[in-house]
Coordinates of C-alpha atoms in Angstrom, one line a residue:
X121 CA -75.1 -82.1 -159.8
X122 CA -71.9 -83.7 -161.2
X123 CA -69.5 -80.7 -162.4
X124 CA -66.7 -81.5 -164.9
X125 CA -64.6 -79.3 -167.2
X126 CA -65.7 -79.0 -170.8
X127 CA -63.6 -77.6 -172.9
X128 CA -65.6 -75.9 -176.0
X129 CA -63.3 -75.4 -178.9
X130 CA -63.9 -72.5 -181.5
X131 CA -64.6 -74.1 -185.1
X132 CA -62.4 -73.0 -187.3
X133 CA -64.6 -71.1 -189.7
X134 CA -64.7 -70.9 -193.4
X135 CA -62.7 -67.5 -193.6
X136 CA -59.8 -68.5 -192.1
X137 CA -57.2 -65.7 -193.4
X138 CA -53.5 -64.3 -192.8
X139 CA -53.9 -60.7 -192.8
X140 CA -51.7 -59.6 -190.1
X141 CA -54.4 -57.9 -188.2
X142 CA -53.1 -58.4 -184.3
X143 CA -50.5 -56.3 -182.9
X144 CA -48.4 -58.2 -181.1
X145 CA -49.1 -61.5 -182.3
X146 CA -46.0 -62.3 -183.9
X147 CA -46.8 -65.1 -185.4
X148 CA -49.7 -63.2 -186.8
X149 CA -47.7 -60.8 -188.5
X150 CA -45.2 -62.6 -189.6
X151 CA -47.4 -64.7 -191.7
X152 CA -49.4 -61.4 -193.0
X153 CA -50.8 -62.0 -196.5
X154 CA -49.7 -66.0 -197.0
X155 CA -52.6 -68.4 -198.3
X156 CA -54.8 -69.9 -196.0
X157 CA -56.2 -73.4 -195.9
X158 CA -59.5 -73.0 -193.7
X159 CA -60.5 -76.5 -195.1
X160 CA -57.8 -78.2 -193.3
X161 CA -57.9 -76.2 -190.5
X162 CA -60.7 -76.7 -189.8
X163 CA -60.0 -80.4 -189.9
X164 CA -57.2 -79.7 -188.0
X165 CA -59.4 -78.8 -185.2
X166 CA -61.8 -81.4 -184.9
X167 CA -59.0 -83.9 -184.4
X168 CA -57.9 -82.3 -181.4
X169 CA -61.1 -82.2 -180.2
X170 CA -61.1 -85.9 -181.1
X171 CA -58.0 -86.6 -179.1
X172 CA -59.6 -84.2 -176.1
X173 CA -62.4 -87.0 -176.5
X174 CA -59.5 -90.4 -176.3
X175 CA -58.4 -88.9 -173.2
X176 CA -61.9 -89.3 -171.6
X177 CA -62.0 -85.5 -171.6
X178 CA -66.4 -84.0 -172.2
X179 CA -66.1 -81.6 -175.1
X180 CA -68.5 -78.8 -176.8
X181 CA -67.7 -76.6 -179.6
X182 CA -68.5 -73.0 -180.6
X183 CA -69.3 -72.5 -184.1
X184 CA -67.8 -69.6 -186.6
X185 CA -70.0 -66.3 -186.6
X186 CA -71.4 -64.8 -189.4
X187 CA -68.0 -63.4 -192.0
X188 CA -68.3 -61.0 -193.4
X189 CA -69.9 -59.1 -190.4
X190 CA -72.4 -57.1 -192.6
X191 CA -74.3 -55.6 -189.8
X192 CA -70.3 -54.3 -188.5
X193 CA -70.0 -53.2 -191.7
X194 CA -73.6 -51.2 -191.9
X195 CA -72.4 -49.6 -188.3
X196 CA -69.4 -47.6 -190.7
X197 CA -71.6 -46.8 -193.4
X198 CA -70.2 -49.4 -195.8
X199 CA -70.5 -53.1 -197.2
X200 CA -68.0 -55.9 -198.0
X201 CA -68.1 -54.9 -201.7
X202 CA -67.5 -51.4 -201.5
X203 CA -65.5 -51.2 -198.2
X204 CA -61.9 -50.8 -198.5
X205 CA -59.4 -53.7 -198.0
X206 CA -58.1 -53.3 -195.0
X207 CA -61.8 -52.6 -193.0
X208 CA -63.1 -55.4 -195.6
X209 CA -60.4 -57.6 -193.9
X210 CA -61.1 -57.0 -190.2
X211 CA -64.9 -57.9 -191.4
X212 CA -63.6 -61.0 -192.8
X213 CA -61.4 -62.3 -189.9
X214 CA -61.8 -65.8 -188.3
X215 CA -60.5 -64.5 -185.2
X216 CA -63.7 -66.0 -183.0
X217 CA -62.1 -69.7 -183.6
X218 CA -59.7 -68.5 -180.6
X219 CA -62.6 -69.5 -177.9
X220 CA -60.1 -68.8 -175.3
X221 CA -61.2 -65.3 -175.6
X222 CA -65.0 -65.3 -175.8
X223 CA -65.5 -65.2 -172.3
X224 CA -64.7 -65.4 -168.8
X225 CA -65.6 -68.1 -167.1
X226 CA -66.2 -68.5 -162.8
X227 CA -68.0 -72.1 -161.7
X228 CA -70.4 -72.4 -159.7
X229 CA -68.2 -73.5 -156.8
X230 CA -67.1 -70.3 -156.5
X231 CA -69.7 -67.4 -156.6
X232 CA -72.2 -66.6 -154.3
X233 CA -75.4 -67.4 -155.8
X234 CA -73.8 -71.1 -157.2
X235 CA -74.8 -70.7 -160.7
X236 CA -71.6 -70.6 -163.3
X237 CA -71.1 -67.0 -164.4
X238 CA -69.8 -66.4 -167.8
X239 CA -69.0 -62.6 -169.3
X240 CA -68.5 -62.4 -173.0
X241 CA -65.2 -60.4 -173.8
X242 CA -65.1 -57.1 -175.3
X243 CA -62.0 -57.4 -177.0
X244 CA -62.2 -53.6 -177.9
X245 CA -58.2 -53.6 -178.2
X246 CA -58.5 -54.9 -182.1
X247 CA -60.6 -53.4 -184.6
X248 CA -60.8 -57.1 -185.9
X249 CA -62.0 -58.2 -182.7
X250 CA -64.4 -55.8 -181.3
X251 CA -67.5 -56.9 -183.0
X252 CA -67.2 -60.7 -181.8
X253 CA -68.9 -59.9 -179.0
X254 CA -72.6 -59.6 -180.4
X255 CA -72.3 -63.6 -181.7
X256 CA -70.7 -64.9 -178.9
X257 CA -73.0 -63.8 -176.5
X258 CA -76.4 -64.6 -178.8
X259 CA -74.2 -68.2 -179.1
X260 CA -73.4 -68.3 -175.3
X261 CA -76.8 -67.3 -174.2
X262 CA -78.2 -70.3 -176.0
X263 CA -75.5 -72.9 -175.0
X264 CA -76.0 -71.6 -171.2
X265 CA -79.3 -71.1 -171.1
X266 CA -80.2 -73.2 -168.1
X267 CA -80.8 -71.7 -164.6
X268 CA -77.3 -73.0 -163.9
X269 CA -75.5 -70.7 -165.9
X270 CA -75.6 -66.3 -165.6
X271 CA -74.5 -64.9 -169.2
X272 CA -73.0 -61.6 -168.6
X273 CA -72.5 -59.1 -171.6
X274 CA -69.4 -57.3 -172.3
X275 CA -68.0 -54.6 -169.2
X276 CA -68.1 -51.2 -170.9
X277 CA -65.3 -50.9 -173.5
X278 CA -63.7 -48.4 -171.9
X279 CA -61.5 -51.1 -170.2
X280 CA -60.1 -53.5 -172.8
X281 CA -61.6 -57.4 -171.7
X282 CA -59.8 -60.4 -173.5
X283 CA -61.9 -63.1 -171.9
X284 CA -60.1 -66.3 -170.0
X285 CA -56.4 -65.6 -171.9
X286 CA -56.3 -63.9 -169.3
X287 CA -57.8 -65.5 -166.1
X288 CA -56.3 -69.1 -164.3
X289 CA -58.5 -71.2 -161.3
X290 CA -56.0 -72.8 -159.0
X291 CA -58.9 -75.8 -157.4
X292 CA -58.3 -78.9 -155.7
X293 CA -60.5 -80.4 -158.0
X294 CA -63.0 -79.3 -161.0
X295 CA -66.1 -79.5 -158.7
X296 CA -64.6 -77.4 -155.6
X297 CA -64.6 -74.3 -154.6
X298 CA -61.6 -72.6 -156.2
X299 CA -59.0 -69.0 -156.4
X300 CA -59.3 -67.5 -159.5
X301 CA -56.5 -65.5 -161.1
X302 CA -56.9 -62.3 -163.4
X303 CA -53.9 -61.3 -165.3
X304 CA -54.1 -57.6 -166.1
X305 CA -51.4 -55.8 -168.0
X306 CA -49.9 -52.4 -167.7
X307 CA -47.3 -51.7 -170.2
X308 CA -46.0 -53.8 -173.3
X309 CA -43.7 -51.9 -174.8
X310 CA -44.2 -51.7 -178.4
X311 CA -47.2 -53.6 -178.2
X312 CA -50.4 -52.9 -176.5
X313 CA -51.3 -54.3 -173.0
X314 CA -54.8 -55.8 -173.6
X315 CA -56.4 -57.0 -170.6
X316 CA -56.9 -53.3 -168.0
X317 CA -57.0 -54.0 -164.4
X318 CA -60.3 -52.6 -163.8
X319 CA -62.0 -54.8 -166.4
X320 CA -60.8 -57.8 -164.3
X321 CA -62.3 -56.1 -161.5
X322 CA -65.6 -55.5 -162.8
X323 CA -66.0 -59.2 -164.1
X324 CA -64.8 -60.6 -160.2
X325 CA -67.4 -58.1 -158.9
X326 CA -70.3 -59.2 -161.3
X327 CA -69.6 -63.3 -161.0
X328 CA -70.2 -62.7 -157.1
X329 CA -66.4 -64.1 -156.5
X330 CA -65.3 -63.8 -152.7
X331 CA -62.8 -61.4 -153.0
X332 CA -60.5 -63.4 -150.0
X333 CA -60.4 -65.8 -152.9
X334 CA -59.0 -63.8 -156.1
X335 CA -56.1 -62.5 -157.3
X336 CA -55.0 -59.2 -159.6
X337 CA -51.3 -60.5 -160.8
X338 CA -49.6 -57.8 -163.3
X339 CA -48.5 -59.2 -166.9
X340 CA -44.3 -58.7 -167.3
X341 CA -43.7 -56.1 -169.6
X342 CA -41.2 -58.1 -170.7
X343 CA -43.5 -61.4 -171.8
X344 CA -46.0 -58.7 -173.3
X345 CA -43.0 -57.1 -175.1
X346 CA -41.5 -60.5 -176.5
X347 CA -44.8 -61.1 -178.1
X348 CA -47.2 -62.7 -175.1
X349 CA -50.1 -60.8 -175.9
X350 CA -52.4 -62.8 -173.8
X351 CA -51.3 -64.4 -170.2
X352 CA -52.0 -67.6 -171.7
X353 CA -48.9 -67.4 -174.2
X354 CA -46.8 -68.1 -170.7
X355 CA -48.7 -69.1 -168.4
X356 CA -51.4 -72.0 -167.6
X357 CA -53.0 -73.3 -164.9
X358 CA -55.3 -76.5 -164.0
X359 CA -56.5 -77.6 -160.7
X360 CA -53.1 -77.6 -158.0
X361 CA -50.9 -76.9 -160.7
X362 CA -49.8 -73.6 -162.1
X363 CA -47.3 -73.8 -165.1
X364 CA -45.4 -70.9 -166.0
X365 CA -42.9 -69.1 -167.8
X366 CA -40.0 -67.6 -165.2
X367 CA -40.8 -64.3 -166.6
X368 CA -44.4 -64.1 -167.1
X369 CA -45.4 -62.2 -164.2
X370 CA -44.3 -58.7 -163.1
X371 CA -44.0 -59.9 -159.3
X372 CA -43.9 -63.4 -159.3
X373 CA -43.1 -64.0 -155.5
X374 CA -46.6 -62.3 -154.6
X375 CA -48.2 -64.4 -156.9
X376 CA -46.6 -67.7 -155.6
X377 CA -47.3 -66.8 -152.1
X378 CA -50.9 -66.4 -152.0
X379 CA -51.4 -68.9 -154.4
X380 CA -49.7 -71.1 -151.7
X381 CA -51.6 -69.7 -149.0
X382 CA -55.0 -69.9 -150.5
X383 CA -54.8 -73.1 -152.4
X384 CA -54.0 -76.9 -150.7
X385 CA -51.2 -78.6 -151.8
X386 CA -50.6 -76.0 -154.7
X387 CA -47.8 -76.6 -157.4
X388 CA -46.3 -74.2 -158.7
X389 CA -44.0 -75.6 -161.9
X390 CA -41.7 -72.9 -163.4
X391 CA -39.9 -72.7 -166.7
X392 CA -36.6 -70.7 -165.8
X393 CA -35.4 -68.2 -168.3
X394 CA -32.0 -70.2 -168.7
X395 CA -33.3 -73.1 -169.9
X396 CA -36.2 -72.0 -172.5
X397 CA -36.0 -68.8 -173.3
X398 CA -38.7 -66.5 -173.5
X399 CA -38.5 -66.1 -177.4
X400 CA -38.3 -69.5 -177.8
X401 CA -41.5 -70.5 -175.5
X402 CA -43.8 -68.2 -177.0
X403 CA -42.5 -69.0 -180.7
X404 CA -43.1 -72.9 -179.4
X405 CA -46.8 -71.9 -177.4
X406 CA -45.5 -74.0 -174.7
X407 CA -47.7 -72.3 -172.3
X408 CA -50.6 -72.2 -174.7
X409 CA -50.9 -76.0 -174.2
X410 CA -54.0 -77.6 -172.7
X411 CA -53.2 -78.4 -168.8
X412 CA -56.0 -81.1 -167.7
X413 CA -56.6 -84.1 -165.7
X414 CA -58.2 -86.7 -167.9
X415 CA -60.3 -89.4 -166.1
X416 CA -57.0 -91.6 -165.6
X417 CA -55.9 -89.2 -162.9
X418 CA -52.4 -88.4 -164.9
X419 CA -51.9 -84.4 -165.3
X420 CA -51.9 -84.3 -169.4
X421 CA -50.0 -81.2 -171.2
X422 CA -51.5 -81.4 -174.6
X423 CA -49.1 -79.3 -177.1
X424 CA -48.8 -77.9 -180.5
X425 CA -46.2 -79.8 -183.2
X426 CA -43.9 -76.9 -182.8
X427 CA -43.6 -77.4 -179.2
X428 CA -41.9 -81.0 -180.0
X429 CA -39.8 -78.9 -183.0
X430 CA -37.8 -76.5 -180.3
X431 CA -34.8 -78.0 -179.2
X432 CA -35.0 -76.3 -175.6
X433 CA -38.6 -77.4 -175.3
X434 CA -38.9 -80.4 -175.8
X435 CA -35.6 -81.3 -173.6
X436 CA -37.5 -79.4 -170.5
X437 CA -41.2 -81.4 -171.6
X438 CA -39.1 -84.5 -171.5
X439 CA -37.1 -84.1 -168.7
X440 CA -39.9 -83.3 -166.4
X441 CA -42.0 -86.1 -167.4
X442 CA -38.7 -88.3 -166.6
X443 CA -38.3 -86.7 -163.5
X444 CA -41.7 -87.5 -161.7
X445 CA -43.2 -84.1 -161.9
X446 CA -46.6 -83.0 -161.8
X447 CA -47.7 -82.7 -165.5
X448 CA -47.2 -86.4 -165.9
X449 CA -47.9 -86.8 -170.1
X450 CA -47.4 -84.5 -172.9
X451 CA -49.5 -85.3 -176.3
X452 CA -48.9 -83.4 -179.4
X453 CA -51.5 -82.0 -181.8
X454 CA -51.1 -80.6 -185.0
X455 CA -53.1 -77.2 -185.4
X456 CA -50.5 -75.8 -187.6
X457 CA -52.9 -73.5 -189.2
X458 CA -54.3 -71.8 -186.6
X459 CA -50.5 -71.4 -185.1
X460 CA -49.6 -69.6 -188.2
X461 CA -52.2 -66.8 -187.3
X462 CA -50.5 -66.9 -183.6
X463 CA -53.2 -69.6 -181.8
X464 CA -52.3 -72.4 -180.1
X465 CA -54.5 -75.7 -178.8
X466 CA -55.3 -73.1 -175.6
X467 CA -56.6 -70.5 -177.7
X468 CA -59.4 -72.7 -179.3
X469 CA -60.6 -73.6 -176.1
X470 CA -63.1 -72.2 -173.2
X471 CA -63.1 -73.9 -170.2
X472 CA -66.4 -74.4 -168.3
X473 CA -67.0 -76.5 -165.4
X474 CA -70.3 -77.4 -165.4
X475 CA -72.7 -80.5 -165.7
X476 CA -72.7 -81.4 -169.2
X477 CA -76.5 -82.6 -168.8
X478 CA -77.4 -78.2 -168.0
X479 CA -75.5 -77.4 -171.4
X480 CA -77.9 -77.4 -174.5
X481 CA -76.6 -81.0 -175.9
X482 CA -76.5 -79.2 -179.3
X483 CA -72.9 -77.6 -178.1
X484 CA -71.8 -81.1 -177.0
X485 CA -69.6 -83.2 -179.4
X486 CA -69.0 -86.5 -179.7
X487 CA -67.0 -88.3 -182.4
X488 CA -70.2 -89.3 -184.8
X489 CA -71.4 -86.0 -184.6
X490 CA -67.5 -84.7 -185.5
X491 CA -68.0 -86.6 -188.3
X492 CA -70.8 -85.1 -189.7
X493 CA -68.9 -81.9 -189.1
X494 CA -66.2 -83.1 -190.6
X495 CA -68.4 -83.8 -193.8
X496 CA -69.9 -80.5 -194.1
X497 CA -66.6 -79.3 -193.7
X498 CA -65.3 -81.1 -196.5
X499 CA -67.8 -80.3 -198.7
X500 CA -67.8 -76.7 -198.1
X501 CA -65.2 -75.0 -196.7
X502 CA -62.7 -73.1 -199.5
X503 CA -59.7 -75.3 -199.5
X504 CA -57.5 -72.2 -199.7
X505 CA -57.9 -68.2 -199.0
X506 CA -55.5 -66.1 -200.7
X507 CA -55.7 -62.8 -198.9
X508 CA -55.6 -60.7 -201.9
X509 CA -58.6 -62.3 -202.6
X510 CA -61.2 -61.4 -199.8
X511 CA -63.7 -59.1 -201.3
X512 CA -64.1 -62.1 -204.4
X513 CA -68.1 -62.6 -204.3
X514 CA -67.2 -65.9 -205.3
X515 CA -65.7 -66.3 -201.9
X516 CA -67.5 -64.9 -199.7
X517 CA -71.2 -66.4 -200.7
X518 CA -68.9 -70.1 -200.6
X519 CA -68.1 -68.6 -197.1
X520 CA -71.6 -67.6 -195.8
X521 CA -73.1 -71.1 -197.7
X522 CA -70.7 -72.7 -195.8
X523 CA -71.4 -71.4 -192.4
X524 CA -75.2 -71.9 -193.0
X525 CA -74.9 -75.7 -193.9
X526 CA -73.1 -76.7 -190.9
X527 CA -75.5 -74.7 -188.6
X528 CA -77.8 -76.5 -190.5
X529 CA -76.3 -80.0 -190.1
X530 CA -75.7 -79.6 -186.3
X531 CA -79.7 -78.0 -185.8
X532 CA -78.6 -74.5 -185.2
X533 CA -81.0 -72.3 -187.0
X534 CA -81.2 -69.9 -184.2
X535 CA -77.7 -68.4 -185.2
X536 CA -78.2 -68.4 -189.0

């Protein structure tokens, strides 16, 4: 068996929209009711992914789920004709693209029975959000359908589950056993703390985790406050190294400790307050940056544009590449698009270490088969959304077309 990390990115799918719909995602709201460009977003995308690939790096995909959500819709008695604009919009939402938050994700390294347990999130804090979980687990299901893989569903929704935004794995490598992390919050101020302690709990307890080997660390109000509505807005972690925000967690010496304790030869690479501050790493997504180790060896942080465009960012990036520190390269991406709806490169990715040969190989890209994507994609996807415009009939049969001919394209009738 020859585990590696596959990062599958969420397609961005053809109802990308602004419409404001997360509370406290700044970026989200601040961009509430602008036009949308889900062609080139899409695009967008699959050049990371493309990148991700020229750095030697295995990677899958997850593809958009059905918008609108008519059988959502037919749960409140309504349609996407006759529903009213605000439930019409949550029906319409894209949101699924952020992959970071379909699921939680423990390797087989580190469970008991040594198969790789994923549970689908519930994401019952949003409205918008809350009735992912039915396509990502049919999805997930198929992708992980060999006897290497245990596809959880959602814990009760009782307890609010945001998937691995929320949850690090400190390893010495990929392939060994490993600590996992579950960031929980407890207050946010203004804003709601999404991820409940005893969610966390329930997924540790269900992926057979030895519980010497994980760790409950509390959110800072203050990072949930100032807009970090997932731990992965300030925080990221990969193998030795965890990279973080000075304020992301509520008791950060605790955390450090047993991180140091439990893990060989842990890093632990800090941000102080001073130098970025908060407001400007979480306007940047500094933290939501992809933290890997391509086959080279060299710890890669792979970043949004906007990262490059903050002054007190990019100074720190390039000063601890200059200074011989563990993240040894920073690459830049553009994904512009999903970053105006408050998603960086971290949010379109899941992380699962696995053997690539025990994934169904119709989930695993490589660049000829992104360009066949990226021809459906072309010839499909609206080139622009205005969110006024989302109940349109127009629209939305170019929109469920568009879904169908890349499922289509990339053999996927399954999910149609």
């Amino acid at each position: 068996m020859s585990l590696r990390e596959i990062n599958f990115d969420g397609v961005v799918g053809p109802s990308h929209n602004y419409a404001g719909l997360s509370l406290g995602n700044l970026a989200s709201a601040r961009n509430a009711g602008a036009a949308s460009q889900p062609r080139a977003a899409a695009i967008e995308g699959l050049n990371k992914m493309r990148a991700n690939l020229a750095l030697g790096l295995a990677q899958g995909i997850i593809v958009p789920h059905p918008r609108p959500d008519r059988a959502w819709l037919a749960e409140l008695g309504t349609n996407i004709e006759d529903a009213d604009a605000a439930l019409a919009a949550n029906a319409m939402s894209a949101s699924a693209m952020w992959a970071a938050n379909a699921a939680t994700v423990s390797p087989a390294p580190d469970t008991a029975d040594g198969k790789c347990h994923l549970t689908v999130a519930n994401l019952r804090t949003m409205p918008h959000r809350s009735h992912e979980w039915p396509a990502t687990l049919a999805q997930l299901r198929l992708a992980f359908a060999a006897r290497a893989f245990a596809v959880h569903p959602p814990v009760p929704a009782a307890f609010g589950d945001e998937g691995a935004a929320n949850h690090m794995r400190l390893a010495p490598a990929h392939g060994e056993p490993g600590v996992e992390i579950f960031v929980y919050g407890v207050s946010g101020g203004a804003f709601p703390a999404r991820q409940h302690v005893e969610a966390s709990r329930a997924v540790a307890r269900r992926h057979q985790l030895e519980p010497e080997r994980v760790i409950f660390a509390e959110q800072s109000e203050a990072a949930i406050a100032a807009g970090a509505f997932h731990n992965d807005v300030v925080a990221v972690a990969n193998e030795r190294v965890l990279f973080a925000h000075e304020q992301a967690f509520a008791d950060r010496d605790a955390l450090i400790e047993a991180c140091e304790r439990l893990v060989p030869g842990f890093d632990y690479v800090e941000v102080p307050a001073a130098e970025v501050p908060l407001a400007d790493a979480i306007r940047s997504y500094l933290f939501n940056a992809q933290l890997v180790t391509p086959p080279d060896g060299q710890p890669t942080l792979i970043l949004p544009t906007e990262a490059r465009e903050t002054p007190t960012v990019w100074r720190w990036i390039e000063q601890h590449v200059a200074g011989n520190g563990p993240i040894r390269r920073a690459e830049v991406v553009d994904v512009r698009q999903s970053m105006a709806n408050g998603g960086g490169p971290a949010c379109l990715r899941l992380r699962v270490v696995a053997d690539p040969a025990d994934v169904d190989p119709r989930f695993i890209v490589d660049n000829g088969k992104l360009d066949a994507m990226t021809d459906v994609i072309r010839g499909h996807w609206p080139e622009q959304i205005d969110h006024a415009e989302l109940q349109r009939p127009a629209l939305i049969a170019q929109i469920e077309q568009a879904r169908a001919a890349l499922l289509d394209r990339l053999g996927l009738a399954e999910l149609i």
